[in-house]
C-alpha cells in the first residue's frame, strides 16, 4: 500500500500462531490493513412472498482500482465461449504500458497468475516474522528509486462489462474525495440456469464466470475445478460448500465446514 488515504483502512491486532511463522515465534502486532477486494452477497429477498421467484443467491464483487492491470488478451464477457484462455493456468501478459500495481510490477519477467511454490510440509505457506510478512514468496525489484517486493504477478483475465464501467464512473465521480471513489464493481452474478451456453462454459449462474482478482487469482478462467482450485464462478464454487462432515450442503457458505479450530487454522494457512 503506497498511499493509505486511497483505501478503506482499519487498525487491527494481528496474531499468528508460532507454527505458522518461519522462526516459530508467534506474531502479535498492531498493524493497519487496507481493503483490496470484497464480495457483497444476498439471497433473493422476494422469494418468500413470490412463489415464481427462486431462493437464489446474488453475488456482487468489488476491487480497488490499484490492484492489478488488465491482461493483454483479456476475455470479453459478452463472448465468453470464444475466450482462448478458458481452463488455462494463466491468461498471459499484462496489457502494454501497464504500470506498477499492488499485485503487479512491470519490470519483472515472472509469469502471471501463477501460485507461489508451497513448502513440503504443513502449513503450506508460512509468515515472515516481520513485514513484509510474505517476504519468503517475493523477490526485490528495483523500480526507479524504490525497491518493491514482487510476489505472484496478477492480471485481470476478464474485461468488465461496458455498462458496469459506465456505472463505476458515475459512482466514482459522486464519491470523489472519499476512499470509496477508488473502488470499482467488477460484476454481479446470480444463480440461474438460463444462460443456455454449452459445455464447458458453466450454465448454473449468470454470467457463468465471475472472479475477483484478489480473491480468486488463480482460478479466473476455470470452467471446472482443477488442481489450481475451484470454478472461476462465485456461485459455481460456493454451491459445493458443505458442513464440517464434508457432505451435507451448507447453503453456499464454506464457514460451517471450518467449524473446528485445527482445520480452520490449516485451511487459512494454505
Tab-separated table of C-alpha atoms in Angstrom:
chain	number	residue	atom	x	y	z
A	1	UNK	CA	0.000	0.000	0.000
A	2	UNK	CA	1.735	3.186	-1.163
A	3	UNK	CA	-0.961	5.680	-0.127
A	4	UNK	CA	-3.215	4.636	2.731
A	5	UNK	CA	-5.578	7.547	2.049
A	6	UNK	CA	-6.734	5.762	-1.107
A	7	UNK	CA	-8.019	2.763	0.859
A	8	UNK	CA	-10.626	1.857	3.413
A	9	UNK	CA	-8.333	1.011	6.340
A	10	UNK	CA	-8.619	-0.427	9.800
A	11	UNK	CA	-6.162	-0.685	12.678
A	12	UNK	CA	-6.151	-4.274	13.902
A	13	UNK	CA	-4.280	-6.589	16.233
A	14	UNK	CA	-2.550	-9.222	14.111
A	15	UNK	CA	-1.908	-12.558	15.820
A	16	UNK	CA	-0.291	-15.550	14.127
A	17	UNK	CA	0.350	-18.900	15.818
A	18	UNK	CA	4.040	-19.887	16.175
A	19	UNK	CA	3.785	-22.936	13.918
A	20	UNK	CA	2.713	-20.632	11.069
A	21	UNK	CA	5.799	-18.370	11.374
A	22	UNK	CA	9.161	-19.182	9.792
A	23	UNK	CA	11.104	-18.713	13.055
A	24	UNK	CA	8.386	-20.483	15.121
A	25	UNK	CA	7.834	-17.334	17.190
A	26	UNK	CA	4.251	-16.041	17.407
A	27	UNK	CA	3.381	-12.708	15.827
A	28	UNK	CA	1.400	-10.179	17.841
A	29	UNK	CA	1.412	-6.722	16.287
A	30	UNK	CA	-0.712	-3.634	15.777
A	31	UNK	CA	-0.986	-3.126	12.027
A	32	UNK	CA	-3.028	-1.129	9.556
A	33	UNK	CA	-4.829	-3.194	6.943
A	34	UNK	CA	-6.442	-1.922	3.770
A	35	UNK	CA	-9.346	-3.422	1.862
A	36	UNK	CA	-8.392	-4.530	-1.648
A	37	UNK	CA	-11.427	-6.652	-2.522
A	38	UNK	CA	-14.766	-7.810	-1.195
A	39	UNK	CA	-17.956	-9.655	-2.070
A	40	UNK	CA	-21.451	-8.493	-1.131
A	41	UNK	CA	-23.914	-11.362	-1.215
A	42	UNK	CA	-27.647	-11.589	-0.675
A	43	UNK	CA	-30.317	-14.173	-1.208
A	44	UNK	CA	-33.224	-13.028	-3.388
A	45	UNK	CA	-35.350	-11.342	-0.700
A	46	UNK	CA	-38.616	-11.600	-2.601
A	47	UNK	CA	-38.812	-15.400	-2.954
A	48	UNK	CA	-40.570	-15.775	0.407
A	49	UNK	CA	-43.608	-13.837	-0.861
A	50	UNK	CA	-43.491	-14.688	-4.562
A	51	UNK	CA	-43.616	-18.371	-5.473
A	52	UNK	CA	-42.441	-17.574	-9.007
A	53	UNK	CA	-39.041	-16.480	-7.673
A	54	UNK	CA	-36.380	-18.944	-6.566
A	55	UNK	CA	-34.277	-18.603	-3.379
A	56	UNK	CA	-31.164	-17.873	-5.443
A	57	UNK	CA	-28.049	-16.085	-4.248
A	58	UNK	CA	-26.817	-12.815	-5.770
A	59	UNK	CA	-23.078	-12.041	-5.698
A	60	UNK	CA	-21.552	-8.601	-6.314
A	61	UNK	CA	-17.773	-8.349	-6.221
A	62	UNK	CA	-15.673	-5.199	-5.835
A	63	UNK	CA	-11.955	-4.389	-6.104
A	64	UNK	CA	-9.604	-1.486	-5.541
A	65	UNK	CA	-8.643	0.169	-8.833
A	66	UNK	CA	-4.925	-0.135	-7.980
A	67	UNK	CA	-4.955	-3.926	-7.623
A	68	UNK	CA	-3.843	-5.252	-10.999
A	69	UNK	CA	-3.803	-4.377	-14.706
A	70	UNK	CA	-5.915	-5.958	-17.407
A	71	UNK	CA	-4.393	-8.821	-19.380
A	72	UNK	CA	-3.372	-8.063	-22.950
A	73	UNK	CA	-5.719	-10.836	-24.114
A	74	UNK	CA	-8.445	-10.337	-21.502
A	75	UNK	CA	-11.620	-12.240	-22.339
A	76	UNK	CA	-14.787	-10.464	-23.431
A	77	UNK	CA	-17.679	-11.243	-21.046
A	78	UNK	CA	-20.094	-10.658	-23.933
A	79	UNK	CA	-18.450	-13.556	-25.841
A	80	UNK	CA	-17.149	-15.867	-23.104
A	81	UNK	CA	-17.184	-19.120	-25.078
A	82	UNK	CA	-14.816	-17.517	-27.590
A	83	UNK	CA	-12.192	-16.923	-24.891
A	84	UNK	CA	-8.969	-18.735	-25.775
A	85	UNK	CA	-7.820	-18.787	-22.145
A	86	UNK	CA	-10.592	-20.937	-20.671
A	87	UNK	CA	-9.102	-23.560	-18.332
A	88	UNK	CA	-5.588	-22.220	-18.882
A	89	UNK	CA	-3.287	-21.682	-15.872
A	90	UNK	CA	-2.533	-18.122	-16.979
A	91	UNK	CA	-4.184	-15.513	-19.171
A	92	UNK	CA	-0.915	-14.118	-20.486
A	93	UNK	CA	0.944	-10.869	-20.103
A	94	UNK	CA	-0.416	-7.570	-18.857
A	95	UNK	CA	-1.635	-5.004	-21.361
A	96	UNK	CA	1.126	-2.958	-22.962
A	97	UNK	CA	2.097	0.061	-20.886
A	98	UNK	CA	0.735	-1.295	-17.594
A	99	UNK	CA	2.325	0.432	-14.620
A	100	UNK	CA	3.052	-0.648	-11.067
A	101	UNK	CA	0.026	-2.011	-9.229
A	102	UNK	CA	-0.469	-3.512	-5.781
A	103	UNK	CA	-0.092	-7.020	-7.194
A	104	UNK	CA	1.935	-6.325	-10.332
A	105	UNK	CA	5.421	-4.992	-11.058
A	106	UNK	CA	6.072	-4.442	-14.781
A	107	UNK	CA	9.847	-4.835	-14.590
A	108	UNK	CA	9.683	-8.495	-13.605
A	109	UNK	CA	9.601	-11.315	-16.150
A	110	UNK	CA	7.595	-13.672	-13.939
A	111	UNK	CA	4.565	-15.383	-15.468
A	112	UNK	CA	1.183	-14.015	-14.444
A	113	UNK	CA	-1.365	-15.591	-12.096
A	114	UNK	CA	0.946	-18.420	-11.009
A	115	UNK	CA	0.618	-19.515	-7.394
A	116	UNK	CA	3.775	-19.341	-5.234
A	117	UNK	CA	5.524	-22.625	-4.509
A	118	UNK	CA	4.251	-24.347	-1.400
A	119	UNK	CA	6.514	-25.812	1.240
A	120	UNK	CA	6.826	-29.575	1.513
A	121	UNK	CA	5.206	-29.696	4.962
A	122	UNK	CA	2.140	-28.168	6.556
A	123	UNK	CA	1.381	-25.366	6.792
A	124	UNK	CA	1.922	-24.898	3.070
A	125	UNK	CA	2.640	-21.184	3.476
A	126	UNK	CA	4.398	-19.603	6.427
A	127	UNK	CA	4.662	-16.000	7.615
A	128	UNK	CA	7.856	-13.974	7.772
A	129	UNK	CA	8.449	-12.764	11.377
A	130	UNK	CA	8.299	-9.075	10.333
A	131	UNK	CA	6.861	-7.044	7.496
A	132	UNK	CA	6.668	-7.815	4.660
A	133	UNK	CA	5.052	-10.924	6.114
A	134	UNK	CA	5.031	-12.736	2.743
A	135	UNK	CA	8.695	-11.925	2.059
A	136	UNK	CA	9.511	-15.607	1.603
A	137	UNK	CA	7.392	-15.678	-1.542
A	138	UNK	CA	8.556	-12.390	-3.059
A	139	UNK	CA	11.636	-11.037	-4.809
A	140	UNK	CA	13.006	-7.479	-4.514
A	141	UNK	CA	12.573	-5.495	-7.726
A	142	UNK	CA	14.036	-2.015	-8.334
A	143	UNK	CA	11.567	0.444	-9.837
A	144	UNK	CA	13.188	3.852	-10.179
A	145	UNK	CA	14.472	4.763	-6.728
A	146	UNK	CA	12.169	2.306	-4.967
A	147	UNK	CA	12.661	-1.339	-4.044
A	148	UNK	CA	9.412	-3.275	-4.289
A	149	UNK	CA	8.773	-6.852	-3.251
A	150	UNK	CA	7.294	-8.657	-6.210
A	151	UNK	CA	5.141	-11.648	-5.380
A	152	UNK	CA	2.907	-13.546	-7.789
A	153	UNK	CA	2.212	-11.278	-10.758
A	154	UNK	CA	-1.539	-10.728	-11.043
A	155	UNK	CA	-3.504	-9.582	-14.074
A	156	UNK	CA	-7.238	-9.427	-14.625
A	157	UNK	CA	-8.300	-12.120	-17.079
A	158	UNK	CA	-11.728	-10.706	-17.913
A	159	UNK	CA	-12.832	-7.317	-19.151
A	160	UNK	CA	-15.565	-5.545	-17.207
A	161	UNK	CA	-18.948	-5.129	-18.914
A	162	UNK	CA	-19.188	-1.738	-20.625
A	163	UNK	CA	-22.353	-0.808	-18.724
A	164	UNK	CA	-20.612	-1.666	-15.453
A	165	UNK	CA	-17.671	0.553	-16.445
A	166	UNK	CA	-20.092	3.428	-17.063
A	167	UNK	CA	-21.836	2.801	-13.738
A	168	UNK	CA	-18.486	2.787	-11.925
A	169	UNK	CA	-17.571	6.140	-13.475
A	170	UNK	CA	-20.814	7.695	-12.220
A	171	UNK	CA	-20.336	6.477	-8.655
A	172	UNK	CA	-16.626	7.297	-8.564
A	173	UNK	CA	-17.472	10.860	-9.598
A	174	UNK	CA	-20.185	11.114	-6.952
A	175	UNK	CA	-17.786	9.764	-4.294
A	176	UNK	CA	-14.828	11.964	-5.281
A	177	UNK	CA	-12.700	12.828	-2.258
A	178	UNK	CA	-13.630	9.622	-0.438
A	179	UNK	CA	-11.589	6.380	-0.407
A	180	UNK	CA	-14.717	4.714	-1.821
A	181	UNK	CA	-14.057	6.505	-5.123
A	182	UNK	CA	-11.050	4.213	-5.596
A	183	UNK	CA	-13.109	1.025	-5.731
A	184	UNK	CA	-14.971	-0.485	-8.645
A	185	UNK	CA	-17.702	-3.020	-9.193
A	186	UNK	CA	-16.233	-5.921	-11.176
A	187	UNK	CA	-19.570	-7.597	-11.760
A	188	UNK	CA	-22.714	-9.143	-10.318
A	189	UNK	CA	-23.685	-12.802	-10.644
A	190	UNK	CA	-26.915	-14.525	-9.755
A	191	UNK	CA	-27.854	-18.200	-9.591
A	192	UNK	CA	-29.903	-19.255	-12.591
A	193	UNK	CA	-29.691	-21.887	-15.326
A	194	UNK	CA	-30.935	-19.626	-18.114
A	195	UNK	CA	-27.721	-18.759	-19.938
A	196	UNK	CA	-28.134	-21.529	-22.492
A	197	UNK	CA	-24.420	-21.773	-23.300
A	198	UNK	CA	-22.848	-25.131	-23.972
A	199	UNK	CA	-20.141	-27.033	-22.124
A	200	UNK	CA	-17.524	-26.406	-20.960
A	201	UNK	CA	-18.877	-22.972	-20.087
A	202	UNK	CA	-20.816	-23.051	-16.766
A	203	UNK	CA	-24.576	-22.572	-17.010
A	204	UNK	CA	-25.539	-22.573	-13.325
A	205	UNK	CA	-25.184	-18.801	-12.961
A	206	UNK	CA	-25.380	-15.586	-14.971
A	207	UNK	CA	-22.756	-14.701	-16.033
A	208	UNK	CA	-21.211	-18.160	-15.923
A	209	UNK	CA	-17.790	-16.919	-14.787
A	210	UNK	CA	-17.072	-14.073	-12.387
A	211	UNK	CA	-13.931	-13.725	-10.288
A	212	UNK	CA	-12.236	-11.191	-8.062
A	213	UNK	CA	-8.535	-10.936	-8.977
A	214	UNK	CA	-7.529	-10.691	-5.311
A	215	UNK	CA	-9.791	-13.450	-4.001
A	216	UNK	CA	-9.825	-15.913	-6.920
A	217	UNK	CA	-6.490	-15.011	-8.506
A	218	UNK	CA	-5.580	-18.436	-9.855
A	219	UNK	CA	-8.988	-19.726	-10.977
A	220	UNK	CA	-10.343	-16.843	-13.059
A	221	UNK	CA	-10.649	-18.996	-16.187
A	222	UNK	CA	-11.658	-22.317	-14.623
A	223	UNK	CA	-14.891	-23.703	-16.061
A	224	UNK	CA	-14.350	-26.856	-13.986
A	225	UNK	CA	-12.414	-27.494	-10.752
A	226	UNK	CA	-8.698	-28.122	-11.382
A	227	UNK	CA	-5.547	-28.592	-9.311
A	228	UNK	CA	-5.392	-24.790	-9.010
A	229	UNK	CA	-8.773	-24.647	-7.294
A	230	UNK	CA	-12.494	-24.472	-7.959
A	231	UNK	CA	-14.549	-22.932	-10.711
A	232	UNK	CA	-13.955	-19.261	-11.561
A	233	UNK	CA	-17.516	-18.521	-10.540
A	234	UNK	CA	-18.718	-17.276	-7.153
A	235	UNK	CA	-21.867	-19.371	-7.279
A	236	UNK	CA	-20.268	-22.302	-9.094
A	237	UNK	CA	-17.639	-22.525	-6.360
A	238	UNK	CA	-19.832	-21.922	-3.314
A	239	UNK	CA	-22.514	-24.380	-4.416
A	240	UNK	CA	-20.203	-27.229	-3.312
A	241	UNK	CA	-19.835	-25.836	0.229
A	242	UNK	CA	-20.649	-28.334	2.977
A	243	UNK	CA	-20.881	-28.642	6.743
A	244	UNK	CA	-17.929	-29.948	8.748
A	245	UNK	CA	-18.870	-33.520	7.742
A	246	UNK	CA	-17.776	-32.716	4.185
A	247	UNK	CA	-21.012	-33.868	2.552
A	248	UNK	CA	-24.050	-32.017	3.922
A	249	UNK	CA	-24.780	-28.854	1.866
A	250	UNK	CA	-24.283	-25.653	3.867
A	251	UNK	CA	-26.268	-23.236	1.707
A	252	UNK	CA	-23.319	-21.690	-0.160
A	253	UNK	CA	-21.214	-20.894	2.918
A	254	UNK	CA	-17.799	-22.516	3.479
A	255	UNK	CA	-17.646	-21.311	7.090
A	256	UNK	CA	-19.603	-24.261	8.586
A	257	UNK	CA	-17.032	-26.585	7.009
A	258	UNK	CA	-14.328	-24.896	9.102
A	259	UNK	CA	-16.139	-25.315	12.395
A	260	UNK	CA	-13.279	-26.942	14.325
A	261	UNK	CA	-10.143	-24.931	15.249
A	262	UNK	CA	-7.450	-27.116	13.652
A	263	UNK	CA	-8.945	-27.362	10.125
A	264	UNK	CA	-9.744	-23.645	10.247
A	265	UNK	CA	-6.155	-22.661	11.028
A	266	UNK	CA	-4.629	-25.045	8.458
A	267	UNK	CA	-7.065	-24.060	5.700
A	268	UNK	CA	-6.338	-20.366	6.068
A	269	UNK	CA	-2.609	-21.015	6.242
A	270	UNK	CA	-2.842	-22.606	2.828
